[in-house]
PDB file of C-alpha atoms in Angstrom:
ATOM      1  CA  UNK A   1     -38.731  19.405  28.561  1.00 52.00           C
ATOM      2  CA  UNK A   2     -35.434  20.075  26.508  1.00 48.00           C
ATOM      3  CA  UNK A   3     -34.132  17.355  24.605  1.00 47.00           C
ATOM      4  CA  UNK A   4     -30.546  15.736  25.685  1.00 46.00           C
ATOM      5  CA  UNK A   5     -27.805  16.117  23.606  1.00 44.00           C
ATOM      6  CA  UNK A   6     -26.386  13.014  21.954  1.00 43.00           C
ATOM      7  CA  UNK A   7     -23.333  11.766  23.394  1.00 41.00           C
ATOM      8  CA  UNK A   8     -20.096  12.439  21.658  1.00 39.00           C
ATOM      9  CA  UNK A   9     -18.149   9.642  20.084  1.00 36.00           C
ATOM     10  CA  UNK A  10     -15.746   9.831  22.903  1.00 34.00           C
ATOM     11  CA  UNK A  11     -18.288   9.126  25.390  1.00 31.00           C
ATOM     12  CA  UNK A  12     -19.531   5.961  23.862  1.00 31.00           C
ATOM     13  CA  UNK A  13     -17.807   3.034  25.516  1.00 34.00           C
ATOM     14  CA  UNK A  14     -15.632   1.168  22.561  1.00 39.00           C
ATOM     15  CA  UNK A  15     -16.288   3.834  20.057  1.00 39.00           C
ATOM     16  CA  UNK A  16     -13.595   4.631  17.915  1.00 44.00           C
ATOM     17  CA  UNK A  17     -12.576   8.502  18.449  1.00 43.00           C
ATOM     18  CA  UNK A  18     -12.517  10.874  15.624  1.00 45.00           C
ATOM     19  CA  UNK A  19      -9.196  11.397  13.466  1.00 44.00           C
ATOM     20  CA  UNK A  20      -7.201  14.453  13.185  1.00 43.00           C
ATOM     21  CA  UNK A  21      -7.999  16.891  10.326  1.00 41.00           C
ATOM     22  CA  UNK A  22      -5.654  17.018   7.404  1.00 45.00           C
ATOM     23  CA  UNK A  23      -2.519  15.138   6.421  1.00 45.00           C
ATOM     24  CA  UNK A  24      -0.150  17.685   8.067  1.00 49.00           C
ATOM     25  CA  UNK A  25      -2.029  17.239  11.169  1.00 51.00           C
ATOM     26  CA  UNK A  26      -1.925  13.677  11.035  1.00 51.00           C
ATOM     27  CA  UNK A  27       1.844  14.058  10.529  1.00 52.00           C
ATOM     28  CA  UNK A  28       2.522  16.281  13.235  1.00 53.00           C
ATOM     29  CA  UNK A  29       0.371  14.176  15.563  1.00 53.00           C
ATOM     30  CA  UNK A  30       2.216  10.942  14.693  1.00 51.00           C
ATOM     31  CA  UNK A  31       5.634  12.744  15.136  1.00 53.00           C
ATOM     32  CA  UNK A  32       4.712  13.853  18.926  1.00 51.00           C
ATOM     33  CA  UNK A  33       3.356  10.470  19.694  1.00 52.00           C
ATOM     34  CA  UNK A  34       6.683   8.686  18.118  1.00 47.00           C
ATOM     35  CA  UNK A  35       8.387  11.280  20.848  1.00 48.00           C
ATOM     36  CA  UNK A  36       6.014   9.911  23.498  1.00 46.00           C
ATOM     37  CA  UNK A  37       4.064  13.173  23.945  1.00 50.00           C
ATOM     38  CA  UNK A  38       0.428  14.126  23.418  1.00 51.00           C
ATOM     39  CA  UNK A  39      -0.318  15.448  19.981  1.00 51.00           C
ATOM     40  CA  UNK A  40      -0.294  19.318  20.002  1.00 48.00           C
ATOM     41  CA  UNK A  41      -3.370  19.353  17.419  1.00 48.00           C
ATOM     42  CA  UNK A  42      -6.216  20.444  19.345  1.00 45.00           C
ATOM     43  CA  UNK A  43      -8.452  18.190  17.117  1.00 46.00           C
ATOM     44  CA  UNK A  44      -6.146  15.299  17.621  1.00 43.00           C
ATOM     45  CA  UNK A  45      -7.954  11.843  18.769  1.00 45.00           C
ATOM     46  CA  UNK A  46      -8.101  10.913  22.177  1.00 46.00           C
ATOM     47  CA  UNK A  47      -8.025   7.371  23.407  1.00 46.00           C
ATOM     48  CA  UNK A  48     -11.373   5.670  24.005  1.00 50.00           C
ATOM     49  CA  UNK A  49     -12.093   5.856  27.702  1.00 46.00           C
ATOM     50  CA  UNK A  50     -12.339   1.863  28.172  1.00 61.00           C
ATOM     51  CA  UNK A  51      -8.836   1.430  26.580  1.00 78.00           C
ATOM     52  CA  UNK A  52      -5.972  -0.739  28.103  1.00 92.00           C
ATOM     53  CA  UNK A  53      -3.515   0.533  30.369  1.00 93.00           C
ATOM     54  CA  UNK A  54      -0.612  -1.612  30.495  1.00 95.00           C
ATOM     55  CA  UNK A  55      -0.360  -0.107  34.180  1.00 95.00           C
ATOM     56  CA  UNK A  56      -3.084  -2.244  35.442  1.00 94.00           C
ATOM     57  CA  UNK A  57      -1.788  -5.251  33.940  1.00 94.00           C
ATOM     58  CA  UNK A  58       2.358  -4.902  34.636  1.00 94.00           C
ATOM     59  CA  UNK A  59       2.167  -2.167  37.758  1.00 95.00           C
ATOM     60  CA  UNK A  60       4.598   0.094  35.915  1.00 95.00           C
ATOM     61  CA  UNK A  61       4.031   3.012  33.646  1.00 96.00           C
ATOM     62  CA  UNK A  62       4.025   2.267  29.521  1.00 96.00           C
ATOM     63  CA  UNK A  63       7.244   4.676  29.148  1.00 96.00           C
ATOM     64  CA  UNK A  64       8.832   2.325  32.005  1.00 97.00           C
ATOM     65  CA  UNK A  65       8.170  -0.615  29.922  1.00 97.00           C
ATOM     66  CA  UNK A  66       9.958   1.183  27.021  1.00 98.00           C
ATOM     67  CA  UNK A  67      12.825   1.626  29.082  1.00 98.00           C
ATOM     68  CA  UNK A  68      13.074  -1.902  30.091  1.00 98.00           C
ATOM     69  CA  UNK A  69      12.867  -2.773  26.252  1.00 98.00           C
ATOM     70  CA  UNK A  70      15.590  -0.199  25.539  1.00 98.00           C
ATOM     71  CA  UNK A  71      17.766  -2.146  28.100  1.00 98.00           C
ATOM     72  CA  UNK A  72      17.022  -5.605  27.031  1.00 98.00           C
ATOM     73  CA  UNK A  73      17.529  -4.896  23.087  1.00 98.00           C
ATOM     74  CA  UNK A  74      20.784  -3.019  23.920  1.00 98.00           C
ATOM     75  CA  UNK A  75      22.050  -5.545  26.142  1.00 98.00           C
ATOM     76  CA  UNK A  76      21.353  -8.308  23.585  1.00 98.00           C
ATOM     77  CA  UNK A  77      23.020  -6.372  20.855  1.00 98.00           C
ATOM     78  CA  UNK A  78      26.184  -5.809  23.232  1.00 98.00           C
ATOM     79  CA  UNK A  79      26.316  -9.547  23.630  1.00 98.00           C
ATOM     80  CA  UNK A  80      26.018  -9.931  19.874  1.00 98.00           C
ATOM     81  CA  UNK A  81      28.719  -7.549  19.167  1.00 98.00           C
ATOM     82  CA  UNK A  82      31.250  -9.647  21.067  1.00 97.00           C
ATOM     83  CA  UNK A  83      30.796 -12.568  19.169  1.00 96.00           C
ATOM     84  CA  UNK A  84      29.986 -11.283  15.675  1.00 97.00           C
ATOM     85  CA  UNK A  85      32.874  -9.567  14.085  1.00 94.00           C
ATOM     86  CA  UNK A  86      31.707  -8.032  10.529  1.00 97.00           C
ATOM     87  CA  UNK A  87      29.417  -5.126  10.345  1.00 97.00           C
ATOM     88  CA  UNK A  88      26.725  -6.921   8.300  1.00 96.00           C
ATOM     89  CA  UNK A  89      26.617  -9.660  10.909  1.00 98.00           C
ATOM     90  CA  UNK A  90      26.178  -6.988  13.748  1.00 98.00           C
ATOM     91  CA  UNK A  91      23.286  -5.374  11.487  1.00 98.00           C
ATOM     92  CA  UNK A  92      21.201  -8.186  12.106  1.00 98.00           C
ATOM     93  CA  UNK A  93      21.648  -8.549  15.716  1.00 98.00           C
ATOM     94  CA  UNK A  94      18.583  -6.515  16.664  1.00 98.00           C
ATOM     95  CA  UNK A  95      16.276  -7.671  13.627  1.00 98.00           C
ATOM     96  CA  UNK A  96      17.060 -11.057  15.022  1.00 98.00           C
ATOM     97  CA  UNK A  97      15.718 -10.226  18.344  1.00 98.00           C
ATOM     98  CA  UNK A  98      12.835  -8.226  17.040  1.00 98.00           C
ATOM     99  CA  UNK A  99      11.871 -11.348  14.784  1.00 98.00           C
ATOM    100  CA  UNK A 100      11.994 -13.854  17.331  1.00 98.00           C
ATOM    101  CA  UNK A 101       9.839 -11.564  19.574  1.00 98.00           C
ATOM    102  CA  UNK A 102       7.597 -11.081  16.658  1.00 98.00           C
ATOM    103  CA  UNK A 103       7.144 -14.673  15.728  1.00 98.00           C
ATOM    104  CA  UNK A 104       6.178 -15.589  19.420  1.00 98.00           C
ATOM    105  CA  UNK A 105       3.689 -13.110  19.666  1.00 98.00           C
ATOM    106  CA  UNK A 106       2.243 -13.647  16.355  1.00 98.00           C
ATOM    107  CA  UNK A 107       1.904 -17.257  16.788  1.00 98.00           C
ATOM    108  CA  UNK A 108       0.317 -16.829  20.304  1.00 98.00           C
ATOM    109  CA  UNK A 109      -2.111 -13.999  18.974  1.00 97.00           C
ATOM    110  CA  UNK A 110      -3.126 -16.082  15.962  1.00 97.00           C
ATOM    111  CA  UNK A 111      -3.388 -19.520  17.814  1.00 97.00           C
ATOM    112  CA  UNK A 112      -4.807 -18.515  21.371  1.00 95.00           C
ATOM    113  CA  UNK A 113      -6.505 -15.349  20.774  1.00 94.00           C
ATOM    114  CA  UNK A 114      -7.652 -14.793  16.921  1.00 95.00           C
ATOM    115  CA  UNK A 115      -8.170 -18.587  16.751  1.00 95.00           C
ATOM    116  CA  UNK A 116      -6.875 -18.588  13.300  1.00 96.00           C
ATOM    117  CA  UNK A 117      -9.552 -16.048  12.190  1.00 95.00           C
ATOM    118  CA  UNK A 118      -7.827 -13.569  10.168  1.00 96.00           C
ATOM    119  CA  UNK A 119     -11.077 -11.456   9.185  1.00 95.00           C
ATOM    120  CA  UNK A 120     -11.029  -7.696  10.131  1.00 96.00           C
ATOM    121  CA  UNK A 121     -13.557  -6.838  12.700  1.00 95.00           C
ATOM    122  CA  UNK A 122     -14.079  -5.153  15.674  1.00 94.00           C
ATOM    123  CA  UNK A 123     -11.772  -7.475  17.589  1.00 95.00           C
ATOM    124  CA  UNK A 124      -8.825  -7.460  15.375  1.00 96.00           C
ATOM    125  CA  UNK A 125      -9.316  -3.480  15.149  1.00 96.00           C
ATOM    126  CA  UNK A 126      -8.879  -3.659  19.089  1.00 96.00           C
ATOM    127  CA  UNK A 127      -6.198  -4.425  21.486  1.00 96.00           C
ATOM    128  CA  UNK A 128      -5.093  -6.600  24.139  1.00 96.00           C
ATOM    129  CA  UNK A 129      -2.420  -6.293  26.889  1.00 97.00           C
ATOM    130  CA  UNK A 130      -0.112  -8.411  24.858  1.00 97.00           C
ATOM    131  CA  UNK A 131      -0.565  -6.882  21.347  1.00 97.00           C
ATOM    132  CA  UNK A 132      -0.134  -3.399  22.967  1.00 97.00           C
ATOM    133  CA  UNK A 133       3.045  -4.311  24.743  1.00 98.00           C
ATOM    134  CA  UNK A 134       4.285  -5.888  21.465  1.00 98.00           C
ATOM    135  CA  UNK A 135       3.446  -2.387  19.340  1.00 98.00           C
ATOM    136  CA  UNK A 136       5.520  -0.710  22.090  1.00 98.00           C
ATOM    137  CA  UNK A 137       8.300  -2.960  21.844  1.00 98.00           C
ATOM    138  CA  UNK A 138       8.196  -3.166  18.071  1.00 98.00           C
ATOM    139  CA  UNK A 139       8.351   0.800  18.174  1.00 98.00           C
ATOM    140  CA  UNK A 140      11.501   0.924  20.582  1.00 98.00           C
ATOM    141  CA  UNK A 141      13.435  -1.566  18.066  1.00 98.00           C
ATOM    142  CA  UNK A 142      12.814   0.796  14.934  1.00 98.00           C
ATOM    143  CA  UNK A 143      14.602   3.705  16.695  1.00 98.00           C
ATOM    144  CA  UNK A 144      17.315   1.592  18.249  1.00 98.00           C
ATOM    145  CA  UNK A 145      18.218  -0.155  15.040  1.00 98.00           C
ATOM    146  CA  UNK A 146      18.826   3.296  13.802  1.00 98.00           C
ATOM    147  CA  UNK A 147      20.553   4.662  16.615  1.00 98.00           C
ATOM    148  CA  UNK A 148      22.809   1.798  17.303  1.00 98.00           C
ATOM    149  CA  UNK A 149      23.402   1.512  13.429  1.00 98.00           C
ATOM    150  CA  UNK A 150      24.724   5.043  13.348  1.00 98.00           C
ATOM    151  CA  UNK A 151      27.285   3.993  15.710  1.00 97.00           C
ATOM    152  CA  UNK A 152      28.277   0.534  14.658  1.00 97.00           C
ATOM    153  CA  UNK A 153      26.901  -0.461  11.055  1.00 98.00           C
ATOM    154  CA  UNK A 154      26.226   2.709   9.331  1.00 97.00           C
ATOM    155  CA  UNK A 155      27.000   1.404   6.006  1.00 97.00           C
ATOM    156  CA  UNK A 156      24.196  -1.172   6.537  1.00 97.00           C
ATOM    157  CA  UNK A 157      21.603   1.765   6.650  1.00 97.00           C
ATOM    158  CA  UNK A 158      19.751   1.965   3.543  1.00 96.00           C
ATOM    159  CA  UNK A 159      17.364   4.776   2.253  1.00 96.00           C
ATOM    160  CA  UNK A 160      14.138   2.674   1.719  1.00 92.00           C
ATOM    161  CA  UNK A 161      14.893  -0.563   4.264  1.00 93.00           C
ATOM    162  CA  UNK A 162      15.954   1.334   7.004  1.00 96.00           C
ATOM    163  CA  UNK A 163      15.360   5.260   6.914  1.00 97.00           C
ATOM    164  CA  UNK A 164      12.036   5.127   5.438  1.00 96.00           C
ATOM    165  CA  UNK A 165      10.943   1.789   6.694  1.00 96.00           C
ATOM    166  CA  UNK A 166      11.769   2.358  10.201  1.00 97.00           C
ATOM    167  CA  UNK A 167      10.441   5.975  10.051  1.00 97.00           C
ATOM    168  CA  UNK A 168       7.125   4.681   8.844  1.00 96.00           C
ATOM    169  CA  UNK A 169       6.637   1.940  11.388  1.00 97.00           C
ATOM    170  CA  UNK A 170       7.719   4.269  14.189  1.00 97.00           C
ATOM    171  CA  UNK A 171       4.825   6.650  13.266  1.00 97.00           C
ATOM    172  CA  UNK A 172       2.541   3.644  12.702  1.00 97.00           C
ATOM    173  CA  UNK A 173       3.047   2.218  15.826  1.00 97.00           C
ATOM    174  CA  UNK A 174       2.489   5.561  17.628  1.00 97.00           C
ATOM    175  CA  UNK A 175      -0.859   5.802  15.834  1.00 97.00           C
ATOM    176  CA  UNK A 176      -1.779   2.076  16.846  1.00 97.00           C
ATOM    177  CA  UNK A 177      -1.141   3.027  20.388  1.00 97.00           C
ATOM    178  CA  UNK A 178      -3.051   6.361  20.241  1.00 96.00           C
ATOM    179  CA  UNK A 179      -5.924   4.714  18.473  1.00 96.00           C
ATOM    180  CA  UNK A 180      -5.728   1.352  20.574  1.00 96.00           C
ATOM    181  CA  UNK A 181      -5.646  -0.986  17.365  1.00 95.00           C
ATOM    182  CA  UNK A 182      -3.036  -3.700  17.458  1.00 96.00           C
ATOM    183  CA  UNK A 183      -4.428  -7.205  17.346  1.00 97.00           C
ATOM    184  CA  UNK A 184      -4.546  -6.951  13.630  1.00 97.00           C
ATOM    185  CA  UNK A 185      -0.989  -5.790  13.506  1.00 97.00           C
ATOM    186  CA  UNK A 186       0.162  -8.692  15.513  1.00 97.00           C
ATOM    187  CA  UNK A 187      -1.157 -11.155  13.171  1.00 97.00           C
ATOM    188  CA  UNK A 188       1.132  -9.731  10.578  1.00 98.00           C
ATOM    189  CA  UNK A 189       3.792 -10.621  12.761  1.00 98.00           C
ATOM    190  CA  UNK A 190       4.059 -14.065  11.433  1.00 98.00           C
ATOM    191  CA  UNK A 191       5.275 -12.156   8.394  1.00 98.00           C
ATOM    192  CA  UNK A 192       8.357 -11.470  10.246  1.00 98.00           C
ATOM    193  CA  UNK A 193       9.379 -15.326   9.448  1.00 98.00           C
ATOM    194  CA  UNK A 194      11.039 -14.637   6.082  1.00 98.00           C
ATOM    195  CA  UNK A 195      13.204 -11.889   7.892  1.00 98.00           C
ATOM    196  CA  UNK A 196      14.043 -14.069  10.573  1.00 98.00           C
ATOM    197  CA  UNK A 197      15.226 -16.598   7.900  1.00 98.00           C
ATOM    198  CA  UNK A 198      17.491 -13.928   6.549  1.00 97.00           C
ATOM    199  CA  UNK A 199      18.835 -12.781   9.918  1.00 98.00           C
ATOM    200  CA  UNK A 200      19.821 -16.116  10.635  1.00 98.00           C
ATOM    201  CA  UNK A 201      21.668 -16.592   7.072  1.00 97.00           C
ATOM    202  CA  UNK A 202      23.425 -13.400   7.693  1.00 97.00           C
ATOM    203  CA  UNK A 203      24.417 -14.152  11.376  1.00 97.00           C
ATOM    204  CA  UNK A 204      25.728 -17.479  10.461  1.00 96.00           C
ATOM    205  CA  UNK A 205      26.193 -17.887   6.465  1.00 95.00           C
ATOM    206  CA  UNK A 206      26.064 -21.840   6.560  1.00 96.00           C
ATOM    207  CA  UNK A 207      22.515 -21.738   7.635  1.00 97.00           C
ATOM    208  CA  UNK A 208      21.552 -19.306   4.698  1.00 96.00           C
ATOM    209  CA  UNK A 209      18.631 -20.649   2.493  1.00 96.00           C
ATOM    210  CA  UNK A 210      17.528 -18.617  -0.142  1.00 95.00           C
ATOM    211  CA  UNK A 211      14.714 -21.271  -1.104  1.00 96.00           C
ATOM    212  CA  UNK A 212      13.337 -21.212   2.370  1.00 97.00           C
ATOM    213  CA  UNK A 213      13.514 -17.597   2.350  1.00 97.00           C
ATOM    214  CA  UNK A 214      11.555 -17.298  -0.859  1.00 97.00           C
ATOM    215  CA  UNK A 215       8.963 -19.713   0.140  1.00 97.00           C
ATOM    216  CA  UNK A 216       8.134 -18.348   3.321  1.00 98.00           C
ATOM    217  CA  UNK A 217       8.080 -14.740   1.621  1.00 98.00           C
ATOM    218  CA  UNK A 218       5.643 -16.006  -1.001  1.00 98.00           C
ATOM    219  CA  UNK A 219       3.396 -17.913   1.717  1.00 98.00           C
ATOM    220  CA  UNK A 220       3.328 -14.974   4.423  1.00 98.00           C
ATOM    221  CA  UNK A 221       4.374 -11.753   2.601  1.00 98.00           C
ATOM    222  CA  UNK A 222       2.476 -12.390  -0.348  1.00 98.00           C
ATOM    223  CA  UNK A 223      -0.407 -14.871   0.188  1.00 98.00           C
ATOM    224  CA  UNK A 224      -1.448 -14.042   3.790  1.00 97.00           C
ATOM    225  CA  UNK A 225      -0.820 -10.374   3.174  1.00 98.00           C
ATOM    226  CA  UNK A 226      -3.255 -10.540   0.186  1.00 98.00           C
ATOM    227  CA  UNK A 227      -5.537 -12.054   2.301  1.00 97.00           C
ATOM    228  CA  UNK A 228      -5.646  -9.596   5.000  1.00 97.00           C
ATOM    229  CA  UNK A 229      -5.549  -6.692   2.482  1.00 97.00           C
ATOM    230  CA  UNK A 230      -8.535  -7.915   1.004  1.00 97.00           C
ATOM    231  CA  UNK A 231     -10.170  -8.451   4.247  1.00 97.00           C
ATOM    232  CA  UNK A 232      -9.210  -4.983   5.060  1.00 97.00           C
ATOM    233  CA  UNK A 233     -10.543  -3.554   2.021  1.00 96.00           C
ATOM    234  CA  UNK A 234     -13.978  -5.427   2.349  1.00 96.00           C
ATOM    235  CA  UNK A 235     -14.566  -4.468   5.903  1.00 96.00           C
ATOM    236  CA  UNK A 236     -17.896  -2.416   6.288  1.00 92.00           C
ATOM    237  CA  UNK A 237     -18.077  -1.696   9.897  1.00 90.00           C
ATOM    238  CA  UNK A 238     -18.198   1.836   9.769  1.00 88.00           C
ATOM    239  CA  UNK A 239     -14.712   2.367  11.850  1.00 93.00           C
ATOM    240  CA  UNK A 240     -12.738   5.284  10.523  1.00 93.00           C
ATOM    241  CA  UNK A 241      -9.650   3.849  11.382  1.00 95.00           C
ATOM    242  CA  UNK A 242      -9.686   1.137   8.725  1.00 96.00           C
ATOM    243  CA  UNK A 243      -8.781   4.108   6.200  1.00 95.00           C
ATOM    244  CA  UNK A 244      -5.300   4.218   7.880  1.00 96.00           C
ATOM    245  CA  UNK A 245      -5.263   0.187   8.095  1.00 96.00           C
ATOM    246  CA  UNK A 246      -6.393   0.020   4.191  1.00 96.00           C
ATOM    247  CA  UNK A 247      -3.700   2.472   3.346  1.00 96.00           C
ATOM    248  CA  UNK A 248      -0.940   0.745   5.113  1.00 96.00           C
ATOM    249  CA  UNK A 249      -2.093  -2.703   3.387  1.00 97.00           C
ATOM    250  CA  UNK A 250      -2.375  -1.247   0.208  1.00 96.00           C
ATOM    251  CA  UNK A 251       1.259   0.282   0.233  1.00 95.00           C
ATOM    252  CA  UNK A 252       2.827  -2.750   2.102  1.00 96.00           C
ATOM    253  CA  UNK A 253       1.216  -5.076  -0.534  1.00 97.00           C
ATOM    254  CA  UNK A 254       2.489  -3.345  -3.460  1.00 96.00           C
ATOM    255  CA  UNK A 255       6.174  -3.370  -2.030  1.00 95.00           C
ATOM    256  CA  UNK A 256       5.975  -7.034  -0.962  1.00 97.00           C
ATOM    257  CA  UNK A 257       4.749  -8.332  -4.278  1.00 97.00           C
ATOM    258  CA  UNK A 258       7.607  -6.192  -6.155  1.00 96.00           C
ATOM    259  CA  UNK A 259      10.307  -7.532  -3.849  1.00 95.00           C
ATOM    260  CA  UNK A 260       8.916 -11.205  -4.241  1.00 97.00           C
ATOM    261  CA  UNK A 261       8.870 -10.581  -8.182  1.00 97.00           C
ATOM    262  CA  UNK A 262      12.560  -9.379  -7.863  1.00 96.00           C
ATOM    263  CA  UNK A 263      13.609 -12.295  -5.740  1.00 96.00           C
ATOM    264  CA  UNK A 264      11.912 -14.663  -8.525  1.00 96.00           C
ATOM    265  CA  UNK A 265      13.735 -12.645 -11.211  1.00 96.00           C
ATOM    266  CA  UNK A 266      17.188 -13.199  -9.269  1.00 95.00           C
ATOM    267  CA  UNK A 267      16.675 -16.681  -8.544  1.00 94.00           C
ATOM    268  CA  UNK A 268      15.964 -17.464 -12.243  1.00 94.00           C
ATOM    269  CA  UNK A 269      18.841 -15.618 -13.319  1.00 94.00           C
ATOM    270  CA  UNK A 270      21.392 -17.264 -10.929  1.00 92.00           C
ATOM    271  CA  UNK A 271      19.953 -20.613 -12.170  1.00 91.00           C
ATOM    272  CA  UNK A 272      20.570 -19.765 -15.718  1.00 90.00           C
ATOM    273  CA  UNK A 273      24.278 -18.519 -14.989  1.00 88.00           C
ATOM    274  CA  UNK A 274      24.757 -21.686 -12.943  1.00 83.00           C
ATOM    275  CA  UNK A 275      23.396 -23.945 -15.796  1.00 80.00           C
ATOM    276  CA  UNK A 276      25.676 -21.925 -18.347  1.00 77.00           C
ATOM    277  CA  UNK A 277      28.768 -22.247 -16.364  1.00 76.00           C
ATOM    278  CA  UNK A 278      28.167 -26.154 -15.807  1.00 74.00           C
ATOM    279  CA  UNK A 279      27.700 -26.564 -19.625  1.00 71.00           C
ATOM    280  CA  UNK A 280      30.594 -24.723 -20.098  1.00 71.00           C
ATOM    281  CA  UNK A 281      32.674 -26.909 -18.015  1.00 73.00           C
ATOM    282  CA  UNK A 282      31.319 -29.952 -19.585  1.00 71.00           C
ATOM    283  CA  UNK A 283      32.663 -28.831 -23.123  1.00 69.00           C
ATOM    284  CA  UNK A 284      36.319 -28.028 -22.041  1.00 65.00           C
TER     285      UNK A 284
END
């Protein structure tokens, strides 16, 4: 009799969907997904049939959860806006909220879900209801930080740390939601601890600690990130999504190492200046 056709990748339970073709298509798909719409590209990847639908967990559509997040973030900002007076302080309200949520989710996923296993495998390239929910929250934060910033702290919006960073992560979150990979991202949320320390110091200057910031930055955004990047680069499971993961790790690793190097140089320069001033006072 006639031979049956082999199943397509979309028909295989748990198989990663094929990627869109070409860099322009990838950007276009990501842009449409960032707007909460389906990609217009006919070759765009469809989610696996066994993917997680948050409606099954929370009883509401995912876009409705986004609306809840918008209300919570804007409400948190409104409260902080009443008590914080400077533009720089207000610029860190949303960052502070985001980092608190990120640290809670990251610590829970690392301890209870991944069990301190930071290897890149089929599980870490998948998703759970919690990690998918966190990616949606993280995307809402990126968009609102820019929108609120344009109204209340425009002078704190910088090219690299705001416009490039927030646009890139909005698109990355949209890609993770479409391709259903968010556990690994949630493990990386522990790297938000230095940003949380920076935010606390910016909200209340007496709590600022440059050394604590630098120590956590080196331990998490350099050491842990290096380990995760190595695991991603050495992954040999054949999942086509790993290419985007590797690219993201390579790019962020370069940025983290460069910024850490700049911080170390700044601290050494400040220490030299402090020593020079102290020596000058002793000679007077």
